Amino acid sequence: MTREIRELTCIVCPVGCRLRAAVEDGQLLDVEGNSCKRGAEYAQAELCAPKRTVTSTVRVYGGFLPLVPVRTLEPIPKHRIGQALIEMAKARVNAPVDIHQVVVADVAGTGVDVIASRSMPEKAG
Amino acid sequence: MRIAECDIAVIGAGPAGLAAAARAKQCGACRVILMDRDRELGGILNQCIHNGFGLQLLSQELTGPEYAEHFINEARDAGVETMLDTMVLSVAPGGRITAVNRSGGLMRISAKAIILAMGARERNRGAVTIPGMRPAGVFTAGAAQRFVNMEGYMPGKRIVVLGSGDIGLIMARRLTWEGARVEAVLEILPFPSGLTRNIVQCLNDQGIPLYLGHTVVDVHGEERVSGVTVARVDDSLKPIPGTEWDIECDTLLLSVGLIPENELTRDAGGELDPVTGGPVVTDEMETSVPGVFACGNVVHIHDLVDNVTREAWTAGEGAARFVAGRQPAGLTIRTRAGDGIRYVVPHILHLDNLAARDVRLFMRATRPDERVQVEAVVGDQVVFSKFERVVRPAEMIALTIPRGKVSSGVAAFGSETRLIVRVRPRDCDAGPKGGAKA
Amino acid sequence: MQPRRIAADVVVIGAGVVGTGIARELSRYDVRVVLVEKQADVAFGTTKANTALVHAGYDAEPGTWKARLNVRGNALYPKTCADLGVAYKNCGSLVVAATENEAGYLHELKERGERNGVPGLEVIPREQVIELEPHVNPGVVAALWAPTGGITSPWELAIAYAENAVANGVELLLSAPVTGIGVRRGRAFSVRCPGVVMDARFVVNAAGIWADDIERMVGRDDFEITPRRGEYYLFDKRVGHLVSRPLFPVPAELSKGIVVTPTVDGNLIAGPNALLVGDKGDLSTTAVGLAEVLEGARRLVPGLPIRESITNFAGLRAVAAPIGDFIIGPSPGVPNFINAAGIQSPGLTAAPAIAEAVRDILADAGLALAEKPDFNSVRKRPTRFSELGPEEQSALIESDPLWGHIICRCETVPEAEIIEALHRPVSCTTLDGVKFRTRAGAGRCQGGFCGPRVVAIIHRELGISPEKVTKKGGASFILSGRTKDPLLERADECVDEREEVGGRAHCRV
């Protein structure tokens, strides 16, 4: 069984506690260095199932700008970010685009959609 | 030359200008014109496609464009008129604006009040004097951000970032996510300039090394950057001979701070604060020129857009009050940065306002510290105090003085009296009231 | 592919202010002139990085080329710049003495200047210096006042020379490095560039810091150019008022010392120091050098605020050894190969006179110079929006709305001005080219705001794709390609690597 100590900085609040977490087989055993309960929860999430909101751009046909910014509707597992970015890189969307329109559905098999984070009108003229 | 008249002219349609214009209109100003030099509203938010905006104010974690769209809609709904692709060339001391655009040509705009919301520009290579060659491939982080997020082009493939400001950190992740390799982020100070959240999610997540106390001492390459020499610095931030090493790269991104954009403030005759680089303002966000208001990064550099919006609301309300002739009169007290505080904004507080409403002060710490009291002192009296678990120069401190805390009887203090804000270690002695300990 | 063949009476090598000046001078006559330049634009060598001074001419040893051509060039400046629409300001100059000892030397300088034929030199007392320059070091003892001193824009002059030359029939080849010169029986007969061969009756070597390399191509090795690097600080227009004319210290051995001077654009420039460098590409600034510049500048103007510096840069002076003077004349043994080499300071001032001198040398060597009846000596100054009054500005925008679309906010440069610069007789395809012609990107933000916008305009107007747009030609690409492409290229390996990176990252915190 592998037991290891992982160090991380809590980002729940501006204090930024340095956490030392003991992990065994992907299970969090113990956290030190946190000054509140949320620190332990953060360590639990970060070490066992870290997730991130991913923001990027998707190419637009006929848009006011050549790209529309996008984000995942919810945070996705960290290890799916690479695949998600590639799917966003491959995607194309036609203008006009509405804000929060789904641009890539179920990105990287996460069940989370990628949505436009602004509206993108058509190119004038 | 065309001439336009309005109640309030707002210069700059970033987060500050948008919120100030909307709020001024909502507070009863008749004609509010919002001008911007760019092709669309929203300012720099349009290129800040990352999330993290609006947590405090809208209780949502939005991206820059979403935050912008929220306030663009609000300004539009309030009936703010907009002029895009419009460059304000000058603001005469009397408040007359000269602006230019394609459709209107050269224009004179007379406004009863002006709100300056031009934001900031990035410190560039010249401003920080990085020696070396002058090849292509040296960008400010914001310029690179525009290329990547709005134009769809990469500034390079192997990147070194100088400065750990938030834009630089965000760009380090952004470029990594677009397939570039970020070799290192260097910070001359012994602590990071950006938010901890960004250090963790933008650097640590991507495995990008952060070198504190390091800087770039040479740039290589004749045509395009081929590498940089970096070195450790001593306590006075001077490179230490013998600590140099080379990093191969094709791009150097600079995230070495922002400079409030105050050319027009100078034009208008506004007094500037040498510490913030922005105008001296009252708690109405009025500059030293009556009827000329300012908010956002033009006043001082913010780290959270939420605070920009709050400040802009104050400016919008103040400008609307000015136009309506309902400005606070009477005595004022000046603020001053005390121990551990680099600056305080606003600089001048109306005693009437202190009596009638909560007044928010923004400030920055001079150095990182933990477990401190941030206190506002008038004379030898602590009028308000707040406990902070941690203060960092990178994170702005807001101190809201509840109404009535500074008594209107302060008149007795005289004109030399200051409201001093200072940082005091919490555990030294039994601190005064305020800020329950966690 | 067969190289293009051009028949020329004169091939001028190097399109700095010297080469363009010579080409423009020759364009008065009925001769076929080709001007070749290895860089992507004119003025990209020493011409773009120097102090931009029009010297009075008291420095050089009497009897030298330097002395003669400086004074003659100075006299030619007003008309040359008026004809060509180039910024020039005859503001006079001061050599500032900080000690009695130095003040004594001022009289020596004055006498030397008078022997060189410099008019109006005068040693003026402290009070008068301070009245002229209130921000000068209050320790000043006296100064040498040179009323014919002035300032100009070197790249404007070179660009104007080139445009006027081209308008008068000169062919200009850019990005055309000379790869060889054919010599037969002691005469140069052809000049080769990639894809081009020029049959030449005469060759003029105005190749600046590369002039020795060019001369070697005709089998001669009469001099060696060792670049002497000078570093500069450029200051914001906000402090442009600190001095009204060039302030020199009493000269040092290697150079005229570190100068503080206004520029014709309203900035302030301080420099140069002097350091011999072996590498002709070494345009780097150094911390030590810049500190030296600042220290020297503050000896003249103690209140110079370093925070108002907007950029720093270095230039290379073409110093020829063993001869300290300009090298002007036929290469020994190759009578139709004329050097205009070793043109260090006061080369910019001398440039109009060098052009005359080279013309005369060519005539002596047998080039028939019949004046062209249709020669047009005038080149109109391109319209600068920021130089106009409100009525003129309004009228321009009425004629074309793009005059109302400001691209560079620091220098108030509208889109129409940039478009115009891209379509003038001398082709301009680079960001620096646009900067030198319009000042877009030359202001306090140094292109941070307008850079992406200028790239887009170059793309639209010239059909160069954004990733092919360069800062200064060659491989100085601004961008490395489109977003998404690097990711898609690496798509397969990417996924695994990212998971690994993510994991590693955790442990690094």
GROMACS .gro file of N, CA and C in nm, chain C residues 284-344:
model
  183
  847SER      N    1   2.275   4.488  -2.831
  847SER     CA    2   2.214   4.469  -2.700
  847SER      C    3   2.248   4.586  -2.608
  848THR      N    4   2.155   4.615  -2.520
  848THR     CA    5   2.183   4.709  -2.414
  848THR      C    6   2.225   4.628  -2.292
  849THR      N    7   2.297   4.692  -2.201
  849THR     CA    8   2.344   4.624  -2.082
  849THR      C    9   2.310   4.709  -1.960
  850ALA      N   10   2.298   4.641  -1.848
  850ALA     CA   11   2.268   4.714  -1.724
  850ALA      C   12   2.378   4.814  -1.694
  851VAL      N   13   2.502   4.771  -1.715
  851VAL     CA   14   2.616   4.859  -1.686
  851VAL      C   15   2.614   4.980  -1.779
  852GLY      N   16   2.592   4.952  -1.907
  852GLY     CA   17   2.592   5.060  -2.005
  852GLY      C   18   2.480   5.160  -1.980
  853LEU      N   19   2.363   5.110  -1.950
  853LEU     CA   20   2.250   5.200  -1.928
  853LEU      C   21   2.271   5.285  -1.802
  854ALA      N   22   2.335   5.224  -1.703
  854ALA     CA   23   2.365   5.301  -1.581
  854ALA      C   24   2.462   5.413  -1.613
  855GLU      N   25   2.558   5.382  -1.700
  855GLU     CA   26   2.656   5.482  -1.742
  855GLU      C   27   2.586   5.597  -1.816
  856VAL      N   28   2.492   5.562  -1.901
  856VAL     CA   29   2.418   5.663  -1.976
  856VAL      C   30   2.341   5.753  -1.881
  857LEU      N   31   2.276   5.691  -1.786
  857LEU     CA   32   2.194   5.769  -1.693
  857LEU      C   33   2.282   5.863  -1.610
  858GLU      N   34   2.394   5.809  -1.567
  858GLU     CA   35   2.484   5.889  -1.486
  858GLU      C   36   2.536   6.008  -1.566
  859GLY      N   37   2.575   5.981  -1.689
  859GLY     CA   38   2.625   6.088  -1.775
  859GLY      C   39   2.518   6.192  -1.802
  860ALA      N   40   2.397   6.145  -1.826
  860ALA     CA   41   2.287   6.236  -1.857
  860ALA      C   42   2.255   6.324  -1.736
  861ARG      N   43   2.263   6.263  -1.619
  861ARG     CA   44   2.229   6.340  -1.499
  861ARG      C   45   2.335   6.442  -1.462
  862ARG      N   46   2.455   6.423  -1.517
  862ARG     CA   47   2.555   6.526  -1.496
  862ARG      C   48   2.513   6.654  -1.569
  863LEU      N   49   2.441   6.638  -1.678
  863LEU     CA   50   2.393   6.755  -1.753
  863LEU      C   51   2.259   6.804  -1.701
  864VAL      N   52   2.167   6.707  -1.676
  864VAL     CA   53   2.032   6.742  -1.631
  864VAL      C   54   2.001   6.657  -1.508
  865PRO      N   55   2.035   6.708  -1.390
  865PRO     CA   56   2.022   6.626  -1.269
  865PRO      C   57   1.880   6.577  -1.243
  866GLY      N   58   1.781   6.651  -1.290
  866GLY     CA   59   1.643   6.613  -1.259
  866GLY      C   60   1.581   6.515  -1.356
  867LEU      N   61   1.663   6.450  -1.438
  867LEU     CA   62   1.608   6.358  -1.538
  867LEU      C   63   1.544   6.237  -1.468
  868PRO      N   64   1.413   6.220  -1.479
  868PRO     CA   65   1.348   6.111  -1.404
  868PRO      C   66   1.348   5.980  -1.481
  869ILE      N   67   1.414   5.880  -1.426
  869ILE     CA   68   1.427   5.752  -1.496
  869ILE      C   69   1.291   5.685  -1.513
  870ARG      N   70   1.193   5.716  -1.425
  870ARG     CA   71   1.062   5.651  -1.440
  870ARG      C   72   0.992   5.694  -1.569
  871GLU      N   73   1.037   5.804  -1.625
  871GLU     CA   74   0.974   5.849  -1.749
  871GLU      C   75   1.043   5.793  -1.872
  872SER      N   76   1.136   5.699  -1.852
  872SER     CA   77   1.198   5.635  -1.968
  872SER      C   78   1.096   5.542  -2.032
  873ILE      N   79   1.079   5.552  -2.164
  873ILE     CA   80   0.982   5.462  -2.227
  873ILE      C   81   1.048   5.347  -2.301
  874THR      N   82   1.174   5.361  -2.335
  874THR     CA   83   1.246   5.248  -2.391
  874THR      C   84   1.395   5.277  -2.387
  875ASN      N   85   1.473   5.173  -2.412
  875ASN     CA   86   1.617   5.192  -2.428
  875ASN      C   87   1.660   5.111  -2.548
  876PHE      N   88   1.768   5.150  -2.611
  876PHE     CA   89   1.813   5.079  -2.731
  876PHE      C   90   1.960   5.106  -2.751
  877ALA      N   91   2.018   5.035  -2.846
  877ALA     CA   92   2.158   5.056  -2.877
  877ALA      C   93   2.175   5.071  -3.027
  878GLY      N   94   2.273   5.149  -3.066
  878GLY     CA   95   2.309   5.164  -3.206
  878GLY      C   96   2.455   5.134  -3.223
  879LEU      N   97   2.496   5.103  -3.346
  879LEU     CA   98   2.636   5.073  -3.373
  879LEU      C   99   2.694   5.179  -3.466
  880ARG      N  100   2.800   5.244  -3.420
  880ARG     CA  101   2.869   5.340  -3.506
  880ARG      C  102   2.969   5.263  -3.592
  881ALA      N  103   2.977   5.301  -3.717
  881ALA     CA  104   3.069   5.233  -3.809
  881ALA      C  105   3.207   5.298  -3.799
  882VAL      N  106   3.287   5.249  -3.705
  882VAL     CA  107   3.419   5.308  -3.684
  882VAL      C  108   3.521   5.231  -3.766
  883ALA      N  109   3.591   5.303  -3.853
  883ALA     CA  110   3.687   5.237  -3.942
  883ALA      C  111   3.827   5.250  -3.886
  884ALA      N  112   3.901   5.142  -3.894
  884ALA     CA  113   4.041   5.144  -3.856
  884ALA      C  114   4.122   5.100  -3.979
  885PRO      N  115   4.239   5.146  -4.001
  885PRO     CA  116   4.315   5.235  -3.911
  885PRO      C  117   4.284   5.382  -3.929
  886ILE      N  118   4.197   5.415  -4.021
  886ILE     CA  119   4.174   5.556  -4.051
  886ILE      C  120   4.066   5.609  -3.957
  887GLY      N  121   4.088   5.721  -3.892
  887GLY     CA  122   3.987   5.774  -3.801
  887GLY      C  123   3.883   5.857  -3.874
  888ASP      N  124   3.915   5.896  -3.996
  888ASP     CA  125   3.828   5.985  -4.071
  888ASP      C  126   3.726   5.903  -4.151
  889PHE      N  127   3.627   5.971  -4.210
  889PHE     CA  128   3.542   5.906  -4.310
  889PHE      C  129   3.632   5.855  -4.422
  890ILE      N  130   3.592   5.743  -4.481
  890ILE     CA  131   3.668   5.692  -4.595
  890ILE      C  132   3.584   5.717  -4.719
  891ILE      N  133   3.621   5.818  -4.794
  891ILE     CA  134   3.540   5.856  -4.908
  891ILE      C  135   3.630   5.863  -5.030
  892GLY      N  136   3.601   5.779  -5.129
  892GLY     CA  137   3.683   5.780  -5.249
  892GLY      C  138   3.698   5.640  -5.305
  893PRO      N  139   3.760   5.629  -5.422
  893PRO     CA  140   3.776   5.499  -5.488
  893PRO      C  141   3.863   5.407  -5.403
  894SER      N  142   3.831   5.281  -5.409
  894SER     CA  143   3.913   5.181  -5.343
  894SER      C  144   4.045   5.175  -5.421
  895PRO      N  145   4.157   5.174  -5.350
  895PRO     CA  146   4.285   5.172  -5.423
  895PRO      C  147   4.289   5.053  -5.518
  896GLY      N  148   4.315   5.079  -5.644
  896GLY     CA  149   4.325   4.972  -5.742
  896GLY      C  150   4.193   4.932  -5.806
  897VAL      N  151   4.083   4.983  -5.755
  897VAL     CA  152   3.953   4.955  -5.817
  897VAL      C  153   3.881   5.089  -5.837
  898PRO      N  154   3.918   5.161  -5.939
  898PRO     CA  155   3.878   5.302  -5.949
  898PRO      C  156   3.727   5.325  -5.964
  899ASN      N  157   3.653   5.222  -6.004
  899ASN     CA  158   3.508   5.245  -6.016
  899ASN      C  159   3.429   5.192  -5.897
  900PHE      N  160   3.501   5.158  -5.791
  900PHE     CA  161   3.437   5.114  -5.666
  900PHE      C  162   3.463   5.222  -5.561
  901ILE      N  163   3.358   5.297  -5.529
  901ILE     CA  164   3.376   5.415  -5.444
  901ILE      C  165   3.326   5.385  -5.302
  902ASN      N  166   3.413   5.403  -5.206
  902ASN     CA  167   3.373   5.385  -5.066
  902ASN      C  168   3.311   5.513  -5.010
  903ALA      N  169   3.205   5.494  -4.937
  903ALA     CA  170   3.156   5.600  -4.848
  903ALA      C  171   3.140   5.528  -4.715
  904ALA      N  172   3.255   5.508  -4.650
  904ALA     CA  173   3.261   5.413  -4.538
  904ALA      C  174   3.314   5.480  -4.412
  905GLY      N  175   3.301   5.407  -4.303
  905GLY     CA  176   3.348   5.461  -4.176
  905GLY      C  177   3.271   5.585  -4.137
  906ILE      N  178   3.146   5.588  -4.175
  906ILE     CA  179   3.066   5.709  -4.151
  906ILE      C  180   3.006   5.702  -4.011
  907GLN      N  181   3.091   5.737  -3.915
  907GLN     CA  182   3.039   5.751  -3.778
  907GLN      C  183   3.000   5.897  -3.759
   0.00000   0.00000   0.00000
